[in-house]
């Protein structure tokens, strides 16, 4: 099904200013560095994390359950990002990723990997290059720390890396309305 011209304009978020058309760019994110789990989590928009969810992430982190806190936050961020991409339509995503297995009837949350979602979001300007790079790095860290290899090496996700993953998930995805 072809995408209408109006929809394409909406998808690319064109902004008409002073008779000039400019491509929409990724939203500016706070340059603030989160050195505290409470500050980082509370920076999330209420539409993405409820107060109860924020409190549970903070409690898990403070109890030393860094894998639980980061895993939950990461999953919430990826679901949000994939829902946003899904609103663009499966055919559009299929064209952008050159994947014939995706169409308007596809469940985007199920057919896109986290890395695909990050890459596509960067291409579309939803994420800045810096944000996409930080999220790809977070995904690599999570994949390692949740792997058998990490278990065999007795490698554990510590508070510094966990806070960075949570902060990047909030900063680049969950803080956006």
mmCIF file of C-alpha atoms in Angstrom:
data_model
loop_
_atom_site.group_PDB
_atom_site.id
_atom_site.type_symbol
_atom_site.label_atom_id
_atom_site.label_comp_id
_atom_site.label_asym_id
_atom_site.label_seq_id
_atom_site.Cartn_x
_atom_site.Cartn_y
_atom_site.Cartn_z
ATOM 1 C CA UNK A 1 0.000 0.000 0.000
ATOM 2 C CA UNK A 2 1.601 3.318 -1.028
ATOM 3 C CA UNK A 3 2.172 5.897 1.650
ATOM 4 C CA UNK A 4 0.396 9.227 1.002
ATOM 5 C CA UNK A 5 2.387 12.422 0.530
ATOM 6 C CA UNK A 6 0.900 13.909 3.707
ATOM 7 C CA UNK A 7 1.932 10.860 5.708
ATOM 8 C CA UNK A 8 5.442 10.988 4.277
ATOM 9 C CA UNK A 9 5.675 14.640 5.306
ATOM 10 C CA UNK A 10 4.512 13.739 8.799
ATOM 11 C CA UNK A 11 6.961 10.860 8.976
ATOM 12 C CA UNK A 12 9.908 13.052 8.164
ATOM 13 C CA UNK A 13 8.696 15.753 10.553
ATOM 14 C CA UNK A 14 9.257 18.644 8.208
ATOM 15 C CA UNK A 15 9.168 22.030 9.837
ATOM 16 C CA UNK A 16 8.258 25.024 7.718
ATOM 17 C CA UNK A 17 9.980 28.146 9.045
ATOM 18 C CA UNK A 18 10.367 31.464 7.209
ATOM 19 C CA UNK A 19 9.511 29.799 3.876
ATOM 20 C CA UNK A 20 12.390 27.358 4.334
ATOM 21 C CA UNK A 21 11.955 23.653 4.834
ATOM 22 C CA UNK A 22 14.301 22.024 7.309
ATOM 23 C CA UNK A 23 14.513 18.356 8.182
ATOM 24 C CA UNK A 24 13.578 17.605 11.731
ATOM 25 C CA UNK A 25 16.535 16.652 13.879
ATOM 26 C CA UNK A 26 16.808 14.514 16.976
ATOM 27 C CA UNK A 27 15.567 16.209 20.113
ATOM 28 C CA UNK A 28 18.207 17.848 22.230
ATOM 29 C CA UNK A 29 18.903 15.773 25.297
ATOM 30 C CA UNK A 30 20.210 17.037 28.553
ATOM 31 C CA UNK A 31 23.981 17.115 28.765
ATOM 32 C CA UNK A 32 23.537 16.422 32.457
ATOM 33 C CA UNK A 33 25.386 13.388 33.717
ATOM 34 C CA UNK A 34 23.416 11.286 36.147
ATOM 35 C CA UNK A 35 25.577 10.178 39.049
ATOM 36 C CA UNK A 36 22.622 9.068 41.132
ATOM 37 C CA UNK A 37 20.042 6.408 40.279
ATOM 38 C CA UNK A 38 17.147 8.414 41.717
ATOM 39 C CA UNK A 39 17.955 11.491 39.624
ATOM 40 C CA UNK A 40 18.401 9.400 36.479
ATOM 41 C CA UNK A 41 15.159 7.438 36.844
ATOM 42 C CA UNK A 42 13.115 10.455 37.912
ATOM 43 C CA UNK A 43 14.130 12.220 34.697
ATOM 44 C CA UNK A 44 11.828 9.778 32.863
ATOM 45 C CA UNK A 45 8.526 11.086 31.568
ATOM 46 C CA UNK A 46 5.513 9.839 33.547
ATOM 47 C CA UNK A 47 4.013 8.435 30.332
ATOM 48 C CA UNK A 48 6.971 6.041 30.059
ATOM 49 C CA UNK A 49 7.616 5.027 33.660
ATOM 50 C CA UNK A 50 5.009 5.306 36.394
ATOM 51 C CA UNK A 51 6.030 6.377 39.877
ATOM 52 C CA UNK A 52 5.685 2.763 41.015
ATOM 53 C CA UNK A 53 7.962 1.543 38.206
ATOM 54 C CA UNK A 54 10.523 4.242 39.009
ATOM 55 C CA UNK A 55 10.492 3.230 42.671
ATOM 56 C CA UNK A 56 10.937 -0.446 41.752
ATOM 57 C CA UNK A 57 13.937 0.324 39.517
ATOM 58 C CA UNK A 58 15.510 2.452 42.240
ATOM 59 C CA UNK A 59 14.845 -0.214 44.892
ATOM 60 C CA UNK A 60 16.338 -2.982 42.733
ATOM 61 C CA UNK A 61 19.399 -0.865 42.000
ATOM 62 C CA UNK A 62 19.899 0.071 45.654
ATOM 63 C CA UNK A 63 19.536 -3.597 46.640
ATOM 64 C CA UNK A 64 22.389 -4.458 44.277
ATOM 65 C CA UNK A 65 20.134 -6.169 41.707
ATOM 66 C CA UNK A 66 21.747 -4.221 38.887
ATOM 67 C CA UNK A 67 20.819 -6.768 36.223
ATOM 68 C CA UNK A 68 17.148 -6.544 37.195
ATOM 69 C CA UNK A 69 17.129 -2.746 37.247
ATOM 70 C CA UNK A 70 18.940 -2.384 33.927
ATOM 71 C CA UNK A 71 17.057 -5.204 32.219
ATOM 72 C CA UNK A 72 13.687 -3.742 33.151
ATOM 73 C CA UNK A 73 14.654 -0.201 32.168
ATOM 74 C CA UNK A 74 16.196 -1.380 28.888
ATOM 75 C CA UNK A 75 13.098 -3.397 27.988
ATOM 76 C CA UNK A 76 10.797 -0.452 28.727
ATOM 77 C CA UNK A 77 12.971 1.799 26.541
ATOM 78 C CA UNK A 78 13.072 -0.661 23.634
ATOM 79 C CA UNK A 79 9.309 -1.254 23.754
ATOM 80 C CA UNK A 80 8.762 2.514 23.687
ATOM 81 C CA UNK A 81 11.184 2.984 20.781
ATOM 82 C CA UNK A 82 9.652 0.125 18.772
ATOM 83 C CA UNK A 83 6.130 1.430 19.431
ATOM 84 C CA UNK A 84 7.222 4.806 18.104
ATOM 85 C CA UNK A 85 8.716 3.189 15.009
ATOM 86 C CA UNK A 86 5.638 0.989 14.604
ATOM 87 C CA UNK A 87 3.468 4.099 14.394
ATOM 88 C CA UNK A 88 5.261 4.911 11.124
ATOM 89 C CA UNK A 89 3.862 1.775 9.507
ATOM 90 C CA UNK A 90 5.340 -1.581 8.654
ATOM 91 C CA UNK A 91 5.630 -0.838 4.934
ATOM 92 C CA UNK A 92 7.677 2.277 5.661
ATOM 93 C CA UNK A 93 9.955 0.356 8.018
ATOM 94 C CA UNK A 94 10.276 -2.424 5.444
ATOM 95 C CA UNK A 95 11.407 0.114 2.829
ATOM 96 C CA UNK A 96 13.850 1.800 5.215
ATOM 97 C CA UNK A 97 15.451 -1.464 6.312
ATOM 98 C CA UNK A 98 15.055 -3.204 2.950
ATOM 99 C CA UNK A 99 13.341 -6.139 4.653
ATOM 100 C CA UNK A 100 10.605 -7.937 2.751
ATOM 101 C CA UNK A 101 9.493 -9.808 5.874
ATOM 102 C CA UNK A 102 7.953 -6.653 7.384
ATOM 103 C CA UNK A 103 4.600 -5.162 6.347
ATOM 104 C CA UNK A 104 1.775 -3.125 7.834
ATOM 105 C CA UNK A 105 0.445 -6.228 9.565
ATOM 106 C CA UNK A 106 3.739 -7.042 11.283
ATOM 107 C CA UNK A 107 4.178 -6.589 15.003
ATOM 108 C CA UNK A 108 7.133 -4.210 14.931
ATOM 109 C CA UNK A 109 7.991 -5.030 18.546
ATOM 110 C CA UNK A 110 8.482 -8.662 17.504
ATOM 111 C CA UNK A 111 10.214 -8.309 14.124
ATOM 112 C CA UNK A 112 12.781 -5.615 14.939
ATOM 113 C CA UNK A 113 15.829 -6.396 17.028
ATOM 114 C CA UNK A 114 16.947 -3.763 19.503
ATOM 115 C CA UNK A 115 19.916 -2.922 17.258
ATOM 116 C CA UNK A 116 17.645 -2.565 14.192
ATOM 117 C CA UNK A 117 15.377 -0.230 16.157
ATOM 118 C CA UNK A 118 18.334 1.884 17.268
ATOM 119 C CA UNK A 119 19.832 2.038 13.766
ATOM 120 C CA UNK A 120 16.519 2.976 12.156
ATOM 121 C CA UNK A 121 15.836 5.580 14.841
ATOM 122 C CA UNK A 122 19.217 7.133 14.142
ATOM 123 C CA UNK A 123 18.532 7.188 10.367
ATOM 124 C CA UNK A 124 15.187 8.896 10.967
ATOM 125 C CA UNK A 125 16.610 11.436 13.415
ATOM 126 C CA UNK A 126 14.662 10.112 16.386
ATOM 127 C CA UNK A 127 17.992 9.455 18.094
ATOM 128 C CA UNK A 128 21.113 11.534 17.744
ATOM 129 C CA UNK A 129 24.291 9.801 16.592
ATOM 130 C CA UNK A 130 25.639 10.079 20.119
ATOM 131 C CA UNK A 131 22.472 8.649 21.635
ATOM 132 C CA UNK A 132 22.421 5.761 19.160
ATOM 133 C CA UNK A 133 26.079 4.987 19.882
ATOM 134 C CA UNK A 134 25.473 4.994 23.635
ATOM 135 C CA UNK A 135 22.442 2.732 23.277
ATOM 136 C CA UNK A 136 24.312 0.292 21.015
ATOM 137 C CA UNK A 137 27.065 0.147 23.627
ATOM 138 C CA UNK A 138 24.469 -0.435 26.359
ATOM 139 C CA UNK A 139 22.992 -3.299 24.335
ATOM 140 C CA UNK A 140 26.446 -4.871 23.933
ATOM 141 C CA UNK A 141 27.069 -4.614 27.663
ATOM 142 C CA UNK A 142 23.711 -6.163 28.540
ATOM 143 C CA UNK A 143 24.218 -8.969 26.036
ATOM 144 C CA UNK A 144 27.592 -9.740 27.572
ATOM 145 C CA UNK A 145 26.563 -9.537 31.231
ATOM 146 C CA UNK A 146 23.484 -11.705 30.631
ATOM 147 C CA UNK A 147 25.502 -14.322 28.708
ATOM 148 C CA UNK A 148 26.939 -17.688 29.691
ATOM 149 C CA UNK A 149 30.388 -16.288 28.905
ATOM 150 C CA UNK A 150 30.041 -13.664 31.635
ATOM 151 C CA UNK A 151 28.817 -16.325 34.030
ATOM 152 C CA UNK A 152 31.797 -18.552 33.239
ATOM 153 C CA UNK A 153 34.147 -15.602 33.831
ATOM 154 C CA UNK A 154 32.294 -14.550 36.990
ATOM 155 C CA UNK A 155 31.766 -11.129 35.390
ATOM 156 C CA UNK A 156 28.955 -9.172 36.991
ATOM 157 C CA UNK A 157 27.229 -5.968 36.028
ATOM 158 C CA UNK A 158 28.369 -3.375 38.544
ATOM 159 C CA UNK A 159 26.774 -0.136 39.682
ATOM 160 C CA UNK A 160 28.761 2.158 37.363
ATOM 161 C CA UNK A 161 27.855 0.308 34.154
ATOM 162 C CA UNK A 162 24.291 -0.310 35.349
ATOM 163 C CA UNK A 163 23.766 3.380 36.108
ATOM 164 C CA UNK A 164 25.162 4.320 32.689
ATOM 165 C CA UNK A 165 22.788 1.920 30.907
ATOM 166 C CA UNK A 166 19.780 3.145 32.890
ATOM 167 C CA UNK A 167 20.737 6.793 32.429
ATOM 168 C CA UNK A 168 21.211 6.384 28.658
ATOM 169 C CA UNK A 169 17.891 4.544 28.341
ATOM 170 C CA UNK A 170 16.130 7.341 30.207
ATOM 171 C CA UNK A 171 18.032 10.195 28.592
ATOM 172 C CA UNK A 172 17.555 9.116 24.980
ATOM 173 C CA UNK A 173 14.176 7.352 25.078
ATOM 174 C CA UNK A 174 12.214 7.328 28.321
ATOM 175 C CA UNK A 175 12.498 11.064 29.029
ATOM 176 C CA UNK A 176 10.645 11.888 25.799
ATOM 177 C CA UNK A 177 6.867 12.402 26.064
#
